[in-house]
Each structure stands twice: as C-alpha cells, then as structure tokens.
XYZ file of C-alpha atoms in Angstrom:
524
model
C 185.060 -44.819 61.479
C 182.267 -44.977 58.493
C 180.726 -48.374 60.936
C 180.754 -46.088 63.961
C 178.195 -42.900 61.770
C 176.542 -45.551 60.137
C 175.148 -46.879 63.543
C 174.647 -43.456 64.831
C 172.386 -42.268 61.986
C 169.531 -44.821 63.118
C 169.735 -43.094 66.805
C 169.408 -39.153 65.126
C 166.355 -40.417 62.976
C 164.879 -41.712 66.389
C 165.894 -39.001 68.364
C 164.600 -36.693 65.791
C 161.031 -38.189 65.475
C 160.590 -38.414 69.286
C 161.133 -34.206 69.082
C 159.230 -34.056 66.313
C 156.083 -36.416 68.124
C 156.443 -34.127 71.219
C 156.013 -30.636 69.302
C 153.659 -31.893 67.505
C 151.994 -32.856 70.999
C 152.726 -29.183 72.098
C 151.217 -27.422 68.707
C 147.655 -29.523 69.569
C 147.759 -29.419 72.727
C 148.235 -25.793 73.119
C 145.569 -25.131 70.467
C 143.372 -27.474 72.881
C 144.421 -25.063 75.710
C 143.127 -21.759 73.707
C 139.800 -23.669 72.810
C 138.764 -24.373 76.866
C 140.308 -21.087 77.814
C 137.377 -19.509 75.550
C 135.290 -21.333 76.739
C 136.233 -21.133 80.555
C 136.561 -16.883 80.388
C 132.917 -16.991 78.205
C 130.848 -19.255 80.390
C 128.956 -17.316 82.410
C 128.369 -14.498 79.454
C 124.226 -14.829 78.642
C 123.368 -17.258 75.635
C 122.821 -14.063 73.374
C 125.913 -13.105 71.657
C 124.956 -14.500 68.444
C 121.549 -15.734 67.298
C 120.604 -16.209 70.249
C 117.363 -17.276 69.010
C 118.501 -20.056 68.050
C 120.458 -21.023 71.530
C 117.904 -19.867 74.010
C 115.215 -22.354 72.092
C 117.674 -25.720 72.522
C 118.115 -23.713 75.937
C 114.243 -23.772 76.010
C 114.079 -26.916 75.652
C 116.397 -28.193 78.279
C 114.909 -25.765 80.565
C 111.339 -27.602 80.994
C 112.931 -30.808 79.633
C 112.849 -31.998 83.507
C 109.025 -31.029 84.395
C 108.260 -34.076 82.063
C 110.334 -35.507 80.668
C 108.646 -35.933 77.561
C 111.276 -36.913 75.482
C 109.665 -37.283 72.098
C 106.815 -34.539 73.007
C 109.192 -32.332 74.460
C 108.224 -29.160 75.233
C 109.444 -25.541 73.559
C 106.715 -23.434 74.897
C 107.692 -20.306 72.734
C 104.492 -20.991 70.684
C 101.565 -21.090 72.989
C 99.809 -24.406 73.692
C 99.864 -27.738 73.084
C 103.444 -26.552 74.279
C 105.761 -29.208 71.702
C 106.641 -28.049 68.390
C 109.686 -31.003 67.883
C 111.965 -30.366 65.776
C 115.341 -32.276 66.093
C 115.428 -35.048 68.540
C 116.455 -33.981 72.089
C 119.624 -36.097 72.880
C 121.630 -32.684 73.218
C 119.014 -30.890 75.147
C 118.923 -34.435 77.657
C 122.844 -34.051 77.966
C 122.151 -30.136 78.932
C 119.499 -30.919 81.102
C 121.174 -33.343 83.193
C 124.601 -31.387 84.078
C 121.699 -28.233 84.684
C 120.197 -30.926 87.794
C 123.813 -31.894 89.090
C 124.212 -28.416 89.771
C 125.563 -26.357 86.726
C 124.425 -23.231 85.611
C 122.159 -24.133 82.442
C 123.321 -22.000 79.867
C 127.055 -23.222 81.265
C 125.972 -26.087 81.131
C 124.532 -26.233 77.627
C 128.045 -24.103 76.654
C 129.872 -27.071 78.156
C 127.680 -30.177 76.138
C 128.624 -28.697 73.170
C 132.638 -28.101 73.975
C 132.849 -31.262 74.690
C 131.410 -32.571 71.728
C 134.073 -30.435 69.286
C 136.770 -31.631 71.675
C 135.416 -35.159 71.285
C 135.014 -35.132 67.598
C 138.882 -35.328 67.485
C 138.650 -38.757 68.464
C 137.397 -39.883 65.005
C 139.398 -37.308 62.982
C 142.520 -39.232 64.748
C 141.045 -42.701 63.417
C 139.842 -41.488 60.081
C 143.653 -39.837 59.091
C 145.113 -42.459 60.530
C 143.054 -45.000 58.194
C 143.423 -43.678 55.097
C 147.151 -42.336 55.230
C 148.458 -45.293 57.844
C 150.330 -42.347 59.907
C 149.034 -39.694 62.322
C 150.906 -36.940 59.894
C 147.123 -35.931 58.485
C 145.769 -35.833 62.293
C 148.749 -33.265 63.768
C 147.774 -30.778 60.717
C 144.645 -30.764 61.121
C 143.651 -31.406 64.771
C 145.267 -27.412 65.386
C 143.275 -25.947 62.314
C 139.861 -27.494 63.653
C 140.774 -26.262 67.218
C 141.825 -22.925 66.694
C 139.536 -21.999 63.282
C 136.989 -19.035 64.818
C 134.067 -20.672 63.802
C 134.806 -23.269 66.089
C 136.731 -21.701 68.374
C 133.147 -19.306 68.913
C 130.090 -21.948 68.413
C 132.027 -24.795 70.216
C 131.206 -22.880 72.962
C 127.559 -22.001 72.257
C 124.089 -23.465 73.777
C 123.966 -25.619 69.906
C 123.237 -28.726 68.803
C 125.880 -28.224 65.848
C 129.051 -29.715 67.635
C 127.356 -32.535 68.980
C 125.894 -33.320 65.394
C 129.207 -33.349 63.808
C 130.583 -35.396 66.754
C 127.693 -38.328 66.312
C 128.019 -38.320 62.399
C 132.874 -38.246 62.571
C 131.568 -41.625 64.770
C 129.755 -43.135 62.299
C 132.038 -42.466 59.612
C 134.638 -44.096 61.198
C 133.066 -46.983 61.791
C 131.802 -46.673 58.567
C 134.904 -47.286 57.306
C 135.563 -49.497 60.275
C 133.265 -52.062 59.911
C 133.821 -52.016 55.619
C 137.307 -52.344 55.985
C 137.311 -55.632 59.562
C 133.290 -56.821 58.674
C 132.945 -56.778 62.548
C 129.687 -56.915 63.148
C 130.165 -54.522 65.975
C 131.930 -52.324 64.334
C 128.410 -52.516 61.814
C 125.794 -51.645 64.529
C 127.913 -48.904 66.415
C 127.847 -46.996 62.592
C 123.978 -47.814 62.846
C 123.798 -45.851 65.824
C 125.599 -43.412 65.328
C 123.873 -42.759 62.134
C 120.500 -42.847 63.692
C 121.640 -40.425 66.138
C 123.692 -37.332 63.972
C 120.395 -37.733 61.147
C 117.504 -37.067 64.376
C 119.537 -34.580 65.707
C 119.983 -32.896 62.486
C 119.215 -34.031 59.533
C 121.360 -31.248 57.528
C 125.164 -31.758 59.324
C 124.317 -35.780 57.878
C 124.686 -35.302 54.274
C 128.750 -34.828 53.389
C 129.181 -37.603 55.540
C 126.969 -40.058 54.046
C 128.726 -39.304 50.891
C 132.249 -39.480 52.346
C 130.694 -43.105 54.061
C 129.720 -43.843 50.431
C 133.009 -42.674 48.478
C 135.133 -45.446 51.520
C 132.983 -47.655 50.323
C 133.017 -47.644 46.523
C 136.805 -47.668 46.599
C 137.038 -50.745 49.284
C 134.091 -52.255 46.648
C 136.246 -51.530 43.355
C 139.096 -53.224 45.033
C 137.807 -56.284 45.931
C 135.432 -56.591 43.863
C 131.406 -56.123 44.558
C 130.413 -60.550 44.511
C 133.357 -61.021 46.934
C 132.429 -58.459 49.261
C 127.983 -59.088 49.209
C 128.400 -59.548 53.184
C 129.792 -55.476 53.541
C 126.961 -54.122 50.926
C 124.703 -56.540 52.697
C 125.679 -54.642 56.048
C 125.666 -51.176 54.872
C 122.776 -51.559 53.167
C 121.106 -52.769 56.931
C 123.100 -49.318 58.365
C 121.532 -46.996 56.023
C 118.054 -48.719 55.728
C 117.935 -48.343 59.823
C 119.141 -44.773 59.856
C 116.837 -43.566 57.233
C 114.099 -45.235 58.599
C 113.875 -43.955 62.224
C 114.752 -40.701 60.510
C 112.027 -40.641 58.339
C 110.178 -41.691 61.680
C 111.231 -39.094 63.358
C 110.191 -35.734 60.801
C 106.935 -37.851 60.310
C 106.120 -37.921 64.324
C 107.336 -34.551 64.677
C 105.014 -33.449 61.925
C 102.523 -34.915 63.870
C 102.862 -32.749 66.884
C 103.579 -30.138 64.908
C 100.257 -29.892 63.726
C 98.283 -30.005 66.846
C 99.890 -26.630 67.548
C 97.974 -23.252 65.942
C 101.058 -22.332 64.598
C 103.344 -24.938 65.213
C 101.687 -26.727 61.342
C 103.525 -23.443 59.675
C 106.805 -25.105 60.780
C 106.578 -28.544 59.567
C 109.337 -30.199 57.399
C 106.588 -29.150 54.519
C 106.239 -25.909 55.557
C 109.619 -25.223 55.383
C 110.718 -26.883 52.252
C 110.604 -24.230 50.121
C 112.974 -22.265 52.523
C 115.719 -24.624 53.593
C 116.737 -26.096 50.014
C 116.355 -21.748 48.459
C 115.549 -21.123 45.027
C 118.176 -21.681 41.602
C 118.361 -18.195 41.263
C 119.919 -17.684 44.614
C 122.277 -20.071 43.797
C 123.583 -18.412 40.512
C 123.038 -14.842 42.642
C 126.856 -14.600 42.788
C 126.579 -11.743 45.585
C 125.569 -14.818 47.996
C 128.421 -16.911 47.207
C 130.497 -14.005 47.489
C 129.029 -13.631 50.346
C 129.886 -17.201 51.513
C 133.549 -16.782 49.765
C 134.350 -13.954 52.684
C 132.273 -15.976 55.370
C 134.607 -18.867 54.077
C 137.835 -17.535 53.978
C 137.488 -14.986 57.256
C 135.197 -17.579 59.673
C 136.564 -20.374 58.981
C 140.530 -20.129 57.136
C 140.856 -17.251 59.344
C 141.798 -14.662 56.831
C 141.340 -13.628 52.763
C 144.850 -15.276 52.046
C 144.877 -18.555 53.039
C 142.679 -20.034 50.423
C 144.662 -18.796 47.441
C 147.726 -20.080 49.933
C 145.989 -23.720 50.653
C 145.314 -24.201 46.543
C 149.190 -23.317 45.706
C 150.513 -25.372 47.218
C 148.628 -28.616 46.997
C 149.879 -28.432 43.174
C 153.529 -29.639 45.314
C 151.221 -32.287 47.849
C 151.781 -35.958 47.626
C 149.558 -36.897 44.559
C 147.005 -39.388 47.515
C 147.072 -36.514 49.567
C 145.983 -33.917 47.402
C 142.666 -36.091 45.767
C 141.844 -36.632 48.901
C 141.882 -33.411 50.234
C 140.196 -32.218 46.915
C 137.350 -34.391 47.645
C 137.248 -32.716 51.097
C 135.967 -29.628 49.403
C 133.565 -30.731 47.086
C 132.189 -32.575 51.420
C 132.613 -29.325 52.759
C 130.239 -27.361 49.118
C 128.140 -30.553 49.456
C 125.514 -29.077 52.216
C 126.042 -25.287 51.125
C 123.899 -25.972 47.806
C 121.620 -28.210 49.070
C 120.758 -26.387 51.627
C 121.912 -23.016 49.792
C 119.008 -20.607 52.063
C 119.788 -22.203 55.267
C 123.167 -21.600 55.122
C 122.767 -17.972 52.955
C 121.367 -16.802 55.766
C 122.491 -18.416 59.017
C 126.446 -18.383 59.799
C 126.164 -21.075 62.205
C 125.070 -23.300 59.769
C 128.972 -23.828 58.476
C 130.096 -25.035 61.509
C 128.488 -28.522 60.706
C 130.499 -29.113 57.745
C 133.440 -26.765 58.304
C 135.432 -30.160 59.442
C 136.090 -30.568 55.865
C 137.611 -27.629 55.051
C 139.657 -27.343 57.332
C 140.757 -31.047 56.834
C 141.538 -30.943 53.769
C 143.652 -27.623 54.679
C 144.873 -29.943 57.099
C 146.050 -33.076 54.415
C 147.033 -30.423 52.170
C 150.403 -29.897 54.806
C 150.316 -33.354 54.987
C 151.222 -33.813 51.370
C 153.396 -30.952 51.705
C 155.180 -32.915 54.858
C 154.779 -36.265 52.823
C 156.755 -34.715 49.632
C 159.833 -33.589 51.433
C 158.662 -30.076 52.123
C 157.928 -30.283 55.737
C 159.567 -27.192 56.938
C 157.327 -25.040 54.530
C 154.092 -27.712 55.587
C 154.934 -26.392 59.489
C 155.993 -23.185 59.038
C 152.733 -22.643 56.860
C 150.486 -23.816 59.455
C 151.765 -22.340 62.390
C 150.894 -18.877 60.170
C 147.372 -19.414 59.402
C 146.939 -20.992 63.657
C 148.438 -17.366 64.739
C 146.082 -15.893 61.790
C 142.667 -17.304 63.210
C 143.702 -16.313 66.325
C 143.997 -12.889 65.515
C 141.393 -13.480 63.517
C 138.985 -14.762 66.489
C 140.000 -11.590 68.254
C 140.132 -8.950 66.098
C 137.022 -9.924 63.516
C 133.263 -10.315 63.774
C 133.214 -12.136 66.415
C 134.349 -10.136 68.968
C 132.261 -7.569 69.478
C 129.674 -10.234 70.854
C 131.905 -12.100 72.903
C 132.521 -9.431 75.234
C 129.518 -7.761 74.605
C 126.636 -10.090 74.396
C 122.842 -8.434 73.572
C 121.154 -8.092 76.796
C 118.095 -6.419 76.023
C 116.383 -9.992 76.219
C 117.648 -10.980 79.628
C 117.288 -7.849 81.076
C 113.459 -8.223 80.158
C 113.088 -11.481 80.890
C 114.541 -11.022 84.534
C 112.418 -8.121 85.352
C 109.241 -10.181 83.969
C 110.319 -13.277 86.339
C 110.329 -11.436 88.805
C 107.004 -9.756 89.160
C 105.215 -12.367 87.292
C 104.258 -15.641 89.334
C 105.589 -19.079 88.459
C 102.905 -21.203 86.651
C 101.946 -18.197 84.524
C 102.270 -17.037 80.723
C 103.145 -14.295 78.773
C 103.063 -13.224 75.716
C 105.402 -10.933 73.603
C 105.171 -9.292 70.731
C 108.071 -7.407 68.042
C 110.273 -9.750 68.844
C 109.840 -12.842 65.757
C 108.689 -15.432 67.333
C 112.128 -15.737 69.701
C 113.031 -17.878 72.878
C 115.220 -15.114 74.493
C 112.404 -13.228 76.958
C 110.695 -16.472 77.514
C 113.830 -18.357 78.332
C 115.674 -15.654 80.772
C 111.694 -15.115 82.268
C 111.768 -18.877 82.965
C 107.784 -18.302 81.843
C 105.849 -20.190 79.300
C 104.957 -18.577 76.206
C 103.075 -17.066 72.839
C 105.918 -14.715 70.788
C 104.016 -13.314 68.628
C 105.328 -12.390 64.991
C 104.205 -11.152 62.064
C 103.116 -13.974 60.512
C 102.162 -15.606 63.510
C 99.132 -13.168 62.868
C 98.764 -13.161 59.660
C 97.115 -16.185 60.225
C 95.438 -15.687 63.812
C 94.497 -12.085 63.381
C 91.815 -12.508 65.674
C 94.241 -14.730 68.206
C 94.360 -12.017 71.226
C 90.358 -12.897 71.599
C 91.122 -16.302 71.877
C 94.314 -16.630 74.439
C 93.031 -18.999 77.040
C 92.772 -21.646 73.889
C 96.436 -20.795 73.150
C 97.240 -20.774 76.681
C 96.244 -24.347 77.914
C 94.967 -23.807 81.561
C 97.985 -20.460 82.477
C 96.752 -17.461 83.261
C 98.447 -14.364 81.419
C 100.653 -12.952 83.742
C 102.580 -10.320 81.532
C 102.304 -9.069 77.975
C 105.672 -7.797 76.737
C 105.769 -5.015 73.701
C 109.542 -4.619 71.762
C 110.239 -2.416 69.096
C 112.251 -3.211 66.443
C 113.574 0.293 65.714
C 113.796 3.315 67.286
C 111.091 4.758 64.563
C 108.241 1.769 65.397
C 105.669 2.975 67.699
C 105.759 0.514 70.377
C 101.841 -0.016 71.039
C 100.745 -3.127 68.514
C 96.883 -3.185 68.543
C 97.462 -6.581 69.477
C 98.792 -6.070 72.672
C 96.385 -3.835 73.339
C 93.817 -6.354 73.160
C 95.715 -8.513 75.053
C 96.635 -6.230 77.483
C 92.939 -6.273 78.550
C 92.904 -10.006 79.625
C 95.191 -8.876 83.351
C 93.459 -7.372 86.275
C 94.866 -4.522 87.086
C 97.733 -3.907 85.344
C 101.303 -2.039 85.266
C 103.364 -0.878 82.955
C 107.677 -0.663 82.950
C 109.714 0.164 80.815
C 112.810 -1.742 80.119
C 115.253 -1.589 77.430
C 113.025 -0.082 75.334
C 110.373 -2.973 74.834
C 107.351 -1.653 77.260
C 105.679 -5.491 80.329
C 102.212 -4.657 81.398
C 101.576 -7.266 84.006
C 99.246 -7.219 86.956
C 100.382 -5.241 89.520
C 101.122 -6.154 93.140
C 102.123 -10.127 91.935
C 105.433 -11.737 93.124
C 107.687 -13.171 91.094
C 109.515 -17.061 91.141
C 113.120 -17.216 90.151
C 114.624 -21.250 89.685
C 118.862 -20.835 88.820
C 118.917 -21.769 85.450
C 121.380 -18.866 84.447
C-alpha cells in the first residue's frame, strides 16, 4: 500500500506543476489582454492627454520624415528654418512613419509601436530571469507587475520613445549576459548593436542597463578569474567602445545640426546639461524626494502601501533573490540621481527605469515563493495587481485618459482647413510645443518667451526664419484667462499677412489670409 502511495506522489506533483504553470500563464495572459485593451480603447484619441508637448514632438518628426527621408538631419519644424533640430536618433519615428504610410492613422501608429516595444520587453525579461535564477519563477511574478503597473498601462500606449528605448537596452542586457556566459561572437555583436541603438535613441535610459551589465560581468569574472577570461574582457570593451563611440558621434553631429538654427543652438547638449542634471540643492530638498516617492508609490507600484509591503516581506525571501532585488532597487534610483531635474519635472521619465523597481517587486515575491511562502507570495501579487488596475482607473491618469486636452487639436484643425499647404505658421503663448503645428500639419515657429528673449526682432526677420515658405497664419494663445491675448510681436508678425482675417478657437486667436483654402492629409 505504501508503495502505491509512493508511486502516486510523483504523478500528483507533476499534475500540480502543470496546474501551477497553467494558472501563471492565465495571469500573464490576462495582464497582457488588459494592457492591450487599454491601447485599443484609446487608440484613436488625440495624443494630447499628458505631456502632449513631447508626444507631438515625436509625432511631428514622424509626419515630416517621409517628405525627404533625411534620417540624420530629420525635420522637427517647430523652431523655424532650417527645420532640423535632431535630438534622439529617429528609429522609433521611422517605424511609426512606415506604419502610417501603410495606412494606419499616425496617432495610432505611434501608439502601436510604443505598445509593441513594451510588450516585446517581456522577451528579454524572460531570458534575464532565467539566466539569473535558472527557472521561470521570477518571470511569472515580474511580467504581470510590469504589464499592469499604472505607469506602463498609460505611457506604454503613448506616442513616446520611452518603451522603445527600454526594449532596445533590455535586449542589450540579455545579449551581454549571454555573451559573458557563452563567449559567442554573435552575442557580442547583438549586444553592441542593441547598446548602440538604445543609447542613440535615448541616452538617459541607458545608465542602469549599462551598470547592470557591468555588475553581471564582474560577478562572472570574479568566479572565473580575470586572467582566464581575457576574451570576455576584450569583447565587452569592444561592445562598450562601439556603443559609446557611436553615441558620442551622434550627440556631436546632432549638436552641429542644431547650431544651424537660430533657436536650435540653445537646445544643444551643452546648453541643456545643467538643466538635465539639476543641482545639488534639488537633490537635498526633501520636498522633491517626497514628490518622487508619491509618484513611485502611486504611478508605479499601485498604491502607497506596496513599497512598505515589499520591504517587509523581503526579509522572508530567499537570500539570493533578496540580494538581486535590492540591486534592482538601486538601479531604479540611479538615473533619478543622475538626471534629477529631468525626473523631477517629467513624470514620464520614470517609464524608462520603472522596469527595475517592478522587477525588484517580482523578484521579492519569487524569493518569498522559493523560501516556502508561495501562498503568501501569490496572494500579495494578486492584491497588488488589483490595486494597480484600480489606481490606473481612478488616479492621476484617469481624467486625461478620458478627456484629453483638445484646444491644440481644435486650433490645429482650424489652421489646416484655412491655410494652403506648403505654407508656415507662427504660434505664440504655447512655449515651443509642437501640438498646434502637428495637428495643423504646417511647418512653424512656436515662439516661446525664451526665444523672443534671444531674438526680440524675430517678427522683422520672418522671411529668414521661415525659409522659402510664405506665412499663412499667426496663432496667439493666452496661457491664462487674465493674460492679454494681444501679443506685441504677434501684432508685428500679422502685418506679413495680406487681407488678414481673425477667428477665435478655444480662446486662441487665429489670424489667417482671407479667401485661402486649406489642405489636409489624413495623418490623425
């Protein structure tokens, strides 16, 4: 009788393992479906929900890219002629443009590319988890957290390069780990390719991935001995040398192109260095850290309690898992410490490093499971996932998701309908945002206060700033209800329009040439 029972145990264990795998596949599948549903439900809405400034800047490049297919000197016509003011290498924009030319509306095309990159990051995540822990337990906990985190649900479906850069650099990290462990030339080549692409697409995303690769290399070299691993050291040196060299070239080249634009020269890497990095006083200000902590708890982890829950249960996680989870937390903090002002001002910047804190949470749960507390780990995971979905539907993203900012869309559409193609516009009162020019589908000067300070006589030299395009409209948008909509420089610019006619659209005054018919391309 005992023999029968003994023989039955393996079968029961096997059945239990299959059942457990099925449950995890269902959880990951449901998480993926929810994420995809958020993409589809809001696919057709304007890209002005949150940080429309940055979303439309990416979209504006994608719209004008097919005009000449100037990949290196690509156009972002928002600061006048010459129209090229390159920042990131436009790989994301190329994919969005190709999808648009294939018949997908451009707003939707950019969202789709962003979401596919986010979903694609699950592949290197799966591989990295397997390499670190030898099984898929880590991945089964990390993947749902990554997919359902409010920050990923929202920003993963925006017209932004963030998730695309994360995908490229996660692929670099995986191939770098593979190269270190196997020594295969193809792995080194792939690591160099993805590192280079990731860094020229968005350099500020790279630091935690580079440090993670370095830590893994040091761990392996310590186990083997540096002298016996000279090929590995040489290979990694070549990978990093190529990636850093190409990034250095791209930054220098893009700065050189910006210097040819009167206003673009003030946006070079050298001009923005202090703004990007921030100050020591900012880093020492507890108010700033309080704001970042609230953003971490709500937008990334799904509620104020979860950071403290994860910290508490980590005590009971297996030691190996706890150590790697702690390292992931430090990697999450690294880009914030380096680019403090960027992360302080822009809440979308955490999209690039949120994967590390989310993986820290997943690794903690996996370590809890590994140490014999699987029921607790699974229960807490499900509760946190539910909390994430609740916060996404009721928190800071809920209102803009359902009611995007429509003023620039309405103004842009009016301008497009009342101005001819192959003309330019000038916009006042919108900083240097691309929102109105994008929806107007017109090249432009968006004259911010800092631009007018650099060139107070801009209105007298419009011909030079607009290249060979005639001025078709001047848009003036008061930033507050009390602000005088009449702008002195705008008044001077309007004198360049013959037979001017004015209309007020959502509080913005659009002055255009009476009798001209507009042209429309079905981009949105």
